[in-house]
Short mmCIF file of C-alpha atoms and ligand atoms in Angstrom, two decimals:
data_model
loop_
_atom_site.label_atom_id
_atom_site.label_comp_id
_atom_site.label_asym_id
_atom_site.label_seq_id
_atom_site.Cartn_x
_atom_site.Cartn_y
_atom_site.Cartn_z
CA MET A 1 -0.30 -0.28 -0.43
CA LEU A 2 1.19 3.57 -0.86
CA VAL A 3 1.72 5.53 2.63
CA THR A 4 3.23 8.68 3.91
CA GLY A 5 6.85 8.91 5.55
CA ASN A 6 5.56 9.43 8.37
CA ASP A 7 3.26 6.45 8.43
CA ILE A 8 6.45 3.75 8.10
CA LEU A 9 9.17 6.14 10.25
CA VAL A 10 7.00 7.02 13.54
CA PRO A 11 6.56 3.35 14.27
CA ALA A 12 10.25 2.63 13.47
CA ARG A 13 11.47 5.46 15.57
CA ALA A 14 9.55 3.90 18.30
CA GLY A 15 10.59 0.60 17.73
CA LYS A 16 13.94 0.86 17.43
CA TYR A 17 14.45 -0.15 13.76
CA GLY A 18 15.36 1.31 10.78
CA VAL A 19 13.57 1.40 7.36
CA GLY A 20 15.61 1.27 4.01
CA SER A 21 15.24 4.35 1.50
CA PHE A 22 16.46 3.16 -1.41
CA ASN A 23 17.23 5.51 -4.73
CA THR A 24 15.38 4.32 -7.51
CA ASN A 25 16.01 5.28 -11.58
CA ASN A 26 14.15 2.45 -13.45
CA MET A 27 11.85 -0.61 -13.43
CA GLU A 28 14.32 -3.08 -12.28
CA ILE A 29 15.41 -1.24 -9.45
CA THR A 30 12.08 -0.39 -8.02
CA GLN A 31 10.84 -4.22 -8.44
CA ALA A 32 14.15 -5.29 -6.66
CA ILE A 33 13.25 -2.67 -3.49
CA ILE A 34 9.53 -3.49 -3.51
CA HIS A 35 9.54 -7.28 -4.25
CA THR A 36 11.92 -7.64 -1.77
CA ALA A 37 10.21 -5.78 1.03
CA GLU A 38 7.01 -7.80 0.17
CA ARG A 39 9.25 -11.42 0.62
CA LEU A 40 10.15 -10.37 3.91
CA ARG A 41 7.22 -8.55 4.83
CA SER A 42 9.19 -5.18 5.52
CA PRO A 43 7.83 -1.25 5.38
CA VAL A 44 10.15 0.48 2.70
CA MET A 45 10.87 3.87 1.20
CA VAL A 46 11.71 4.25 -2.47
CA GLN A 47 13.35 7.56 -3.37
CA MET A 48 14.09 9.40 -6.47
CA SER A 49 16.25 12.53 -6.85
CA GLU A 50 15.67 15.49 -8.93
CA GLY A 51 18.21 13.54 -11.13
CA ALA A 52 16.20 10.59 -11.03
CA ILE A 53 12.81 13.03 -11.80
CA LYS A 54 14.82 14.39 -14.98
CA TYR A 55 15.68 11.18 -16.09
CA GLY A 56 12.66 9.20 -15.45
CA GLY A 57 10.13 11.80 -14.74
CA GLN A 58 6.04 10.73 -14.37
CA ASP A 59 6.74 7.93 -16.28
CA LEU A 60 9.19 6.65 -13.07
CA ALA A 61 7.09 7.89 -10.62
CA ASN A 62 4.23 5.96 -12.01
CA ILE A 63 5.77 2.97 -12.02
CA VAL A 64 6.94 2.98 -7.85
CA ILE A 65 3.27 4.62 -7.47
CA ASP A 66 1.65 1.64 -8.92
CA LEU A 67 3.54 -1.09 -7.64
CA ALA A 68 3.51 0.66 -3.94
CA ARG A 69 -0.12 0.55 -4.30
CA ARG A 70 -0.47 -3.32 -5.08
CA ALA A 71 2.02 -4.10 -2.65
CA THR A 72 1.38 -6.12 0.32
CA VAL A 73 3.58 -3.81 2.56
CA PRO A 74 3.76 -0.05 3.33
CA VAL A 75 5.63 1.81 0.61
CA ALA A 76 6.29 5.52 0.41
CA LEU A 77 7.81 7.56 -2.65
CA HIS A 78 10.04 10.47 -1.57
CA LEU A 79 11.82 13.09 -2.99
CA ASP A 80 15.46 12.70 -1.96
CA HIS A 81 16.99 16.11 -1.73
CA GLY A 82 14.69 18.28 -2.98
CA SER A 83 16.59 21.68 -3.75
CA SER A 84 13.60 24.04 -3.89
CA TYR A 85 9.98 24.73 -2.46
CA ALA A 86 9.10 24.51 -6.20
CA SER A 87 11.01 21.05 -6.71
CA ALA A 88 9.23 19.63 -3.44
CA LEU A 89 5.57 20.96 -4.48
CA LYS A 90 6.31 19.50 -8.03
CA ALA A 91 7.02 16.10 -6.41
CA ILE A 92 3.64 16.41 -4.59
CA LYS A 93 2.05 16.62 -7.69
CA MET A 94 3.64 14.12 -8.94
CA GLY A 95 2.05 11.95 -6.41
CA PHE A 96 5.18 11.59 -4.02
CA THR A 97 3.74 10.89 -0.48
CA SER A 98 7.12 12.12 1.06
CA VAL A 99 9.42 15.01 0.37
CA MET A 100 12.96 16.36 1.28
CA ILE A 101 13.64 19.70 1.69
CA ASP A 102 17.49 20.33 1.53
CA ALA A 103 18.59 23.61 2.42
CA SER A 104 21.39 22.53 4.61
CA HIS A 105 23.72 25.14 2.32
CA HIS A 106 21.95 27.82 4.17
CA ASP A 107 22.67 29.21 7.30
CA PHE A 108 20.41 28.14 10.12
CA GLU A 109 17.72 30.80 9.66
CA GLY A 110 17.85 30.49 5.99
CA ASN A 111 17.49 26.29 6.59
CA VAL A 112 14.36 27.34 8.91
CA LYS A 113 12.85 29.47 6.71
CA GLU A 114 13.03 27.62 3.38
CA THR A 115 12.32 24.58 5.33
CA LYS A 116 9.19 26.01 7.22
CA ARG A 117 7.64 26.93 4.21
CA VAL A 118 7.82 23.52 2.58
CA VAL A 119 6.43 21.88 5.59
CA GLU A 120 3.08 24.46 5.88
CA ALA A 121 2.34 23.54 2.18
CA ALA A 122 3.13 19.60 2.24
CA HIS A 123 1.31 19.57 5.47
CA ALA A 124 -1.79 20.94 3.92
CA MET A 125 -1.64 18.32 1.57
CA GLY A 126 -1.06 15.31 4.17
CA ILE A 127 2.53 14.76 2.92
CA SER A 128 5.11 14.64 5.35
CA VAL A 129 8.87 16.15 5.11
CA GLU A 130 12.40 15.53 5.73
CA SER A 131 15.01 18.40 6.07
CA GLU A 132 18.79 18.15 7.09
CA LEU A 133 20.55 20.33 9.34
CA GLY A 134 24.52 19.99 9.43
CA ARG A 135 26.51 18.68 6.43
CA LEU A 136 27.38 15.51 4.89
CA GLY A 137 30.95 15.04 2.71
CA GLY A 138 31.23 13.64 0.02
CA ILE A 139 29.21 14.03 -3.75
CA GLU A 140 26.04 13.12 -4.77
CA GLU A 141 24.54 14.40 -8.12
CA HIS A 142 24.82 18.36 -7.88
CA ILE A 143 25.60 18.24 -4.27
CA VAL A 144 29.63 18.63 -3.90
CA VAL A 145 30.41 19.07 -0.42
CA ASP A 146 34.15 19.85 0.21
CA GLU A 147 35.12 17.12 3.22
CA LYS A 148 36.58 20.01 4.80
CA ASP A 149 33.32 21.96 4.96
CA ALA A 150 31.35 18.94 6.16
CA PHE A 151 30.25 19.39 9.42
CA LEU A 152 28.53 17.49 12.33
CA THR A 153 24.38 18.47 13.44
CA ASP A 154 24.62 20.09 16.67
CA PRO A 155 22.40 18.64 19.13
CA GLU A 156 20.92 21.94 20.72
CA GLU A 157 20.49 23.21 17.04
CA ALA A 158 18.54 20.41 16.35
CA VAL A 159 16.12 20.51 19.18
CA GLN A 160 15.48 24.56 17.97
CA PHE A 161 15.28 23.68 13.90
CA ILE A 162 12.67 20.88 14.90
CA GLU A 163 10.50 23.53 16.99
CA GLN A 164 10.59 26.17 14.49
CA THR A 165 10.06 24.06 11.50
CA GLY A 166 7.34 21.53 12.07
CA THR A 167 9.78 19.24 9.90
CA ASP A 168 8.30 15.43 10.21
CA TYR A 169 11.94 13.72 10.13
CA LEU A 170 15.32 15.14 10.47
CA ALA A 171 18.57 14.12 8.47
CA ILE A 172 21.81 14.74 10.43
CA ALA A 173 25.36 14.61 9.77
CA ILE A 174 26.81 12.02 12.03
CA GLY A 175 29.78 11.20 9.84
CA THR A 176 28.57 9.19 6.50
CA SER A 177 29.31 10.60 3.50
CA HIS A 178 27.46 10.36 -0.24
CA GLY A 179 28.87 8.14 -3.17
CA ALA A 180 31.02 5.30 -3.77
CA PHE A 181 34.52 6.60 -3.37
CA LYS A 182 34.13 6.95 0.50
CA GLY A 183 37.83 6.99 1.50
CA LYS A 184 40.15 4.42 3.00
CA GLY A 185 38.48 2.19 5.74
CA ARG A 186 34.92 2.83 7.55
CA PRO A 187 33.90 6.09 7.97
CA PHE A 188 33.99 7.33 12.09
CA ILE A 189 30.36 7.34 13.27
CA ASP A 190 29.54 9.58 16.05
CA HIS A 191 27.35 7.45 17.86
CA ALA A 192 27.54 9.62 21.07
CA ARG A 193 26.21 12.55 18.81
CA ILE A 194 23.43 10.26 17.34
CA GLU A 195 22.24 9.33 21.13
CA LYS A 196 22.21 12.47 22.23
CA ILE A 197 20.27 14.22 19.22
CA ALA A 198 17.73 11.14 19.55
CA GLY A 199 17.29 11.83 23.20
CA LEU A 200 16.60 15.44 22.82
CA THR A 201 14.01 15.29 19.85
CA GLY A 202 11.22 12.71 19.39
CA ILE A 203 11.03 12.51 15.53
CA PRO A 204 12.83 10.00 13.49
CA LEU A 205 16.45 10.70 12.39
CA VAL A 206 17.56 9.97 8.82
CA ALA A 207 21.09 8.60 7.74
CA HIS A 208 22.35 9.79 4.40
CA GLY A 209 25.18 7.97 2.89
CA SER A 210 24.40 4.30 4.25
CA SER A 211 25.82 2.47 1.68
CA GLY A 212 27.99 -0.21 3.46
CA VAL A 213 29.77 -1.02 -0.11
CA PRO A 214 29.72 -4.83 0.26
CA GLN A 215 33.17 -6.07 -0.12
CA GLU A 216 31.81 -9.32 -1.98
CA ILE A 217 30.02 -6.77 -4.78
CA VAL A 218 33.31 -4.79 -4.86
CA GLU A 219 35.21 -7.85 -5.33
CA ARG A 220 32.74 -8.87 -8.17
CA PHE A 221 32.78 -5.72 -9.82
CA ARG A 222 36.25 -5.71 -10.32
CA LYS A 223 36.34 -9.43 -11.49
CA ALA A 224 33.90 -8.21 -13.72
CA GLY A 225 36.42 -5.84 -15.22
CA GLY A 226 34.78 -2.77 -13.45
CA GLU A 227 37.47 -0.23 -12.04
CA ILE A 228 36.52 1.26 -8.62
CA GLY A 229 38.73 3.13 -6.00
CA ASP A 230 38.92 2.60 -2.23
CA ALA A 231 35.11 2.04 -1.03
CA ALA A 232 34.01 1.43 2.14
CA GLY A 233 31.10 2.62 3.55
CA ILE A 234 29.12 2.34 7.20
CA ALA A 235 29.74 -0.82 8.56
CA ASP A 236 26.63 -3.10 9.62
CA GLU A 237 27.37 -2.85 13.33
CA ASP A 238 27.14 0.91 13.26
CA LEU A 239 24.28 0.79 11.18
CA GLN A 240 22.52 -1.36 13.67
CA ARG A 241 23.65 0.78 16.68
CA ALA A 242 22.43 3.91 14.99
CA THR A 243 18.96 2.60 14.50
CA GLY A 244 18.75 1.62 17.99
CA PHE A 245 19.49 4.96 18.86
CA GLY A 246 16.77 6.72 16.55
CA ILE A 247 18.40 6.45 13.12
CA ALA A 248 14.64 5.24 11.53
CA LYS A 249 15.18 6.39 7.68
CA VAL A 250 18.29 5.05 6.32
CA ASN A 251 19.36 6.39 2.94
CA VAL A 252 20.99 3.58 0.02
CA ASP A 253 21.79 4.55 -3.54
CA THR A 254 25.25 3.45 -4.13
CA ASP A 255 24.96 -0.10 -2.90
CA LEU A 256 22.19 -0.82 -5.62
CA ARG A 257 24.29 1.13 -8.09
CA LEU A 258 27.21 -1.11 -7.77
CA ALA A 259 24.76 -4.36 -7.54
CA SER A 260 23.02 -3.50 -10.61
CA THR A 261 26.51 -3.03 -12.55
CA VAL A 262 27.79 -6.09 -11.19
CA GLY A 263 24.65 -8.07 -12.34
CA ILE A 264 25.15 -6.53 -16.11
CA ARG A 265 28.94 -6.88 -16.08
CA GLU A 266 28.83 -10.50 -15.05
CA ALA A 267 25.93 -11.12 -17.82
CA LEU A 268 27.71 -9.84 -20.56
CA ALA A 269 31.02 -11.43 -19.28
CA ALA A 270 29.24 -14.54 -19.36
CA ASN A 271 28.25 -14.61 -22.81
CA ALA A 272 29.58 -12.23 -24.95
CA LYS A 273 26.41 -12.96 -27.61
CA GLU A 274 24.01 -11.93 -25.28
CA PHE A 275 21.65 -9.15 -26.56
CA ASP A 276 18.38 -9.71 -24.86
CA PRO A 277 17.80 -6.93 -22.08
CA ARG A 278 15.99 -9.44 -19.84
CA LYS A 279 19.00 -11.79 -19.50
CA ILE A 280 21.13 -8.72 -18.74
CA PHE A 281 18.72 -6.52 -16.78
CA GLY A 282 17.12 -9.54 -15.00
CA PRO A 283 20.68 -10.67 -13.09
CA ALA A 284 21.16 -6.64 -12.18
CA ARG A 285 17.60 -7.13 -10.65
CA GLU A 286 19.12 -10.21 -8.77
CA VAL A 287 22.01 -8.85 -7.25
CA MET A 288 20.15 -5.87 -6.16
CA SER A 289 17.61 -7.97 -4.32
CA GLN A 290 20.28 -9.69 -2.56
CA VAL A 291 21.46 -6.63 -1.54
CA ILE A 292 18.47 -5.04 -0.18
CA GLU A 293 17.65 -7.92 1.42
CA HIS A 294 20.92 -7.86 3.67
CA LYS A 295 20.09 -4.25 4.53
CA MET A 296 16.55 -4.63 5.73
CA ARG A 297 18.15 -7.97 8.04
CA VAL A 298 20.93 -5.36 9.30
CA LEU A 299 18.21 -2.66 10.21
CA GLY A 300 15.78 -4.91 11.84
CA SER A 301 12.85 -3.91 9.65
CA VAL A 302 12.29 -7.41 8.07
CA GLY A 303 8.68 -8.93 9.51
CA LYS A 304 7.57 -5.22 10.93
CA ALA A 305 4.93 -4.78 7.98
P1 13P B 401 25.01 6.40 -0.37
O1 13P B 401 25.69 6.85 -1.50
O2 13P B 401 25.97 6.14 0.53
O3 13P B 401 24.22 5.14 -1.12
O4 13P B 401 24.08 7.32 0.06
C1 13P B 401 22.94 7.76 -0.65
C2 13P B 401 22.33 8.86 -0.20
O5 13P B 401 22.06 9.16 1.06
C3 13P B 401 20.88 9.20 -0.44
O6 13P B 401 20.07 10.60 -0.21
#
């Protein structure tokens, strides 16, 4: 069933488990996400970035909405990193049930002002809102934040921000970063900060940059001819701890990008004569499903639908 973000995230925060919010860009990714959620009886969020909207538009949104409506588990369609009021409203008009306004590049007052505007409009239409305070390192589509400028969310500011904006859930900077090239080793996750923010606030918290970049997938990627630098995302144990404190929405994009490319590369490497798209994208969907299942088990959302 198609539900709002709040419908999924409020119970997750109360039950101390996390729900994956996976980025989609096509039918196979969407099927992998929603069908795996159904198989495992897990709630799930499917998110489209502005780049995904540019690429797949209403066609892609309709695929998600149709699968979500027919799904036997709760599914929300979320706008990832909405950059403006106009972008958030456009997504709501397209049928999204959850939107993010990312005004985290503004100063505190500017962020509050921009977020509040979106919250008022979205709430009038029954749609829940994510916003962000603090800044993540790494690269995601149009967002390039130099590691030096990345700063972690201040707990006291988070309290003020939630009060002043009425945001439904808040993305906090806790040490994760976007993208596949996450530097050497696992990132340092500031658990004390998560615990403090969670203790001072009641709403669901969001972790961006939550791909774990499974080493088995990275190895298969390389073996099938792919080139990738040092890619170590958040460790499963760190993610589990974070969800225990109050991280309810867990954003994952890179893991699925890698998994789908592994499926495609392996299919083509196994048979140079292959040109049936179903024999190429089908395996990609299969590898993505495995990665999604692993993530749902780590987050503890299995059986919660
Ligand atoms: P990853 O690049 O770690 O998958 O993060 C995606 C994300 O946070 C989307 O908002």
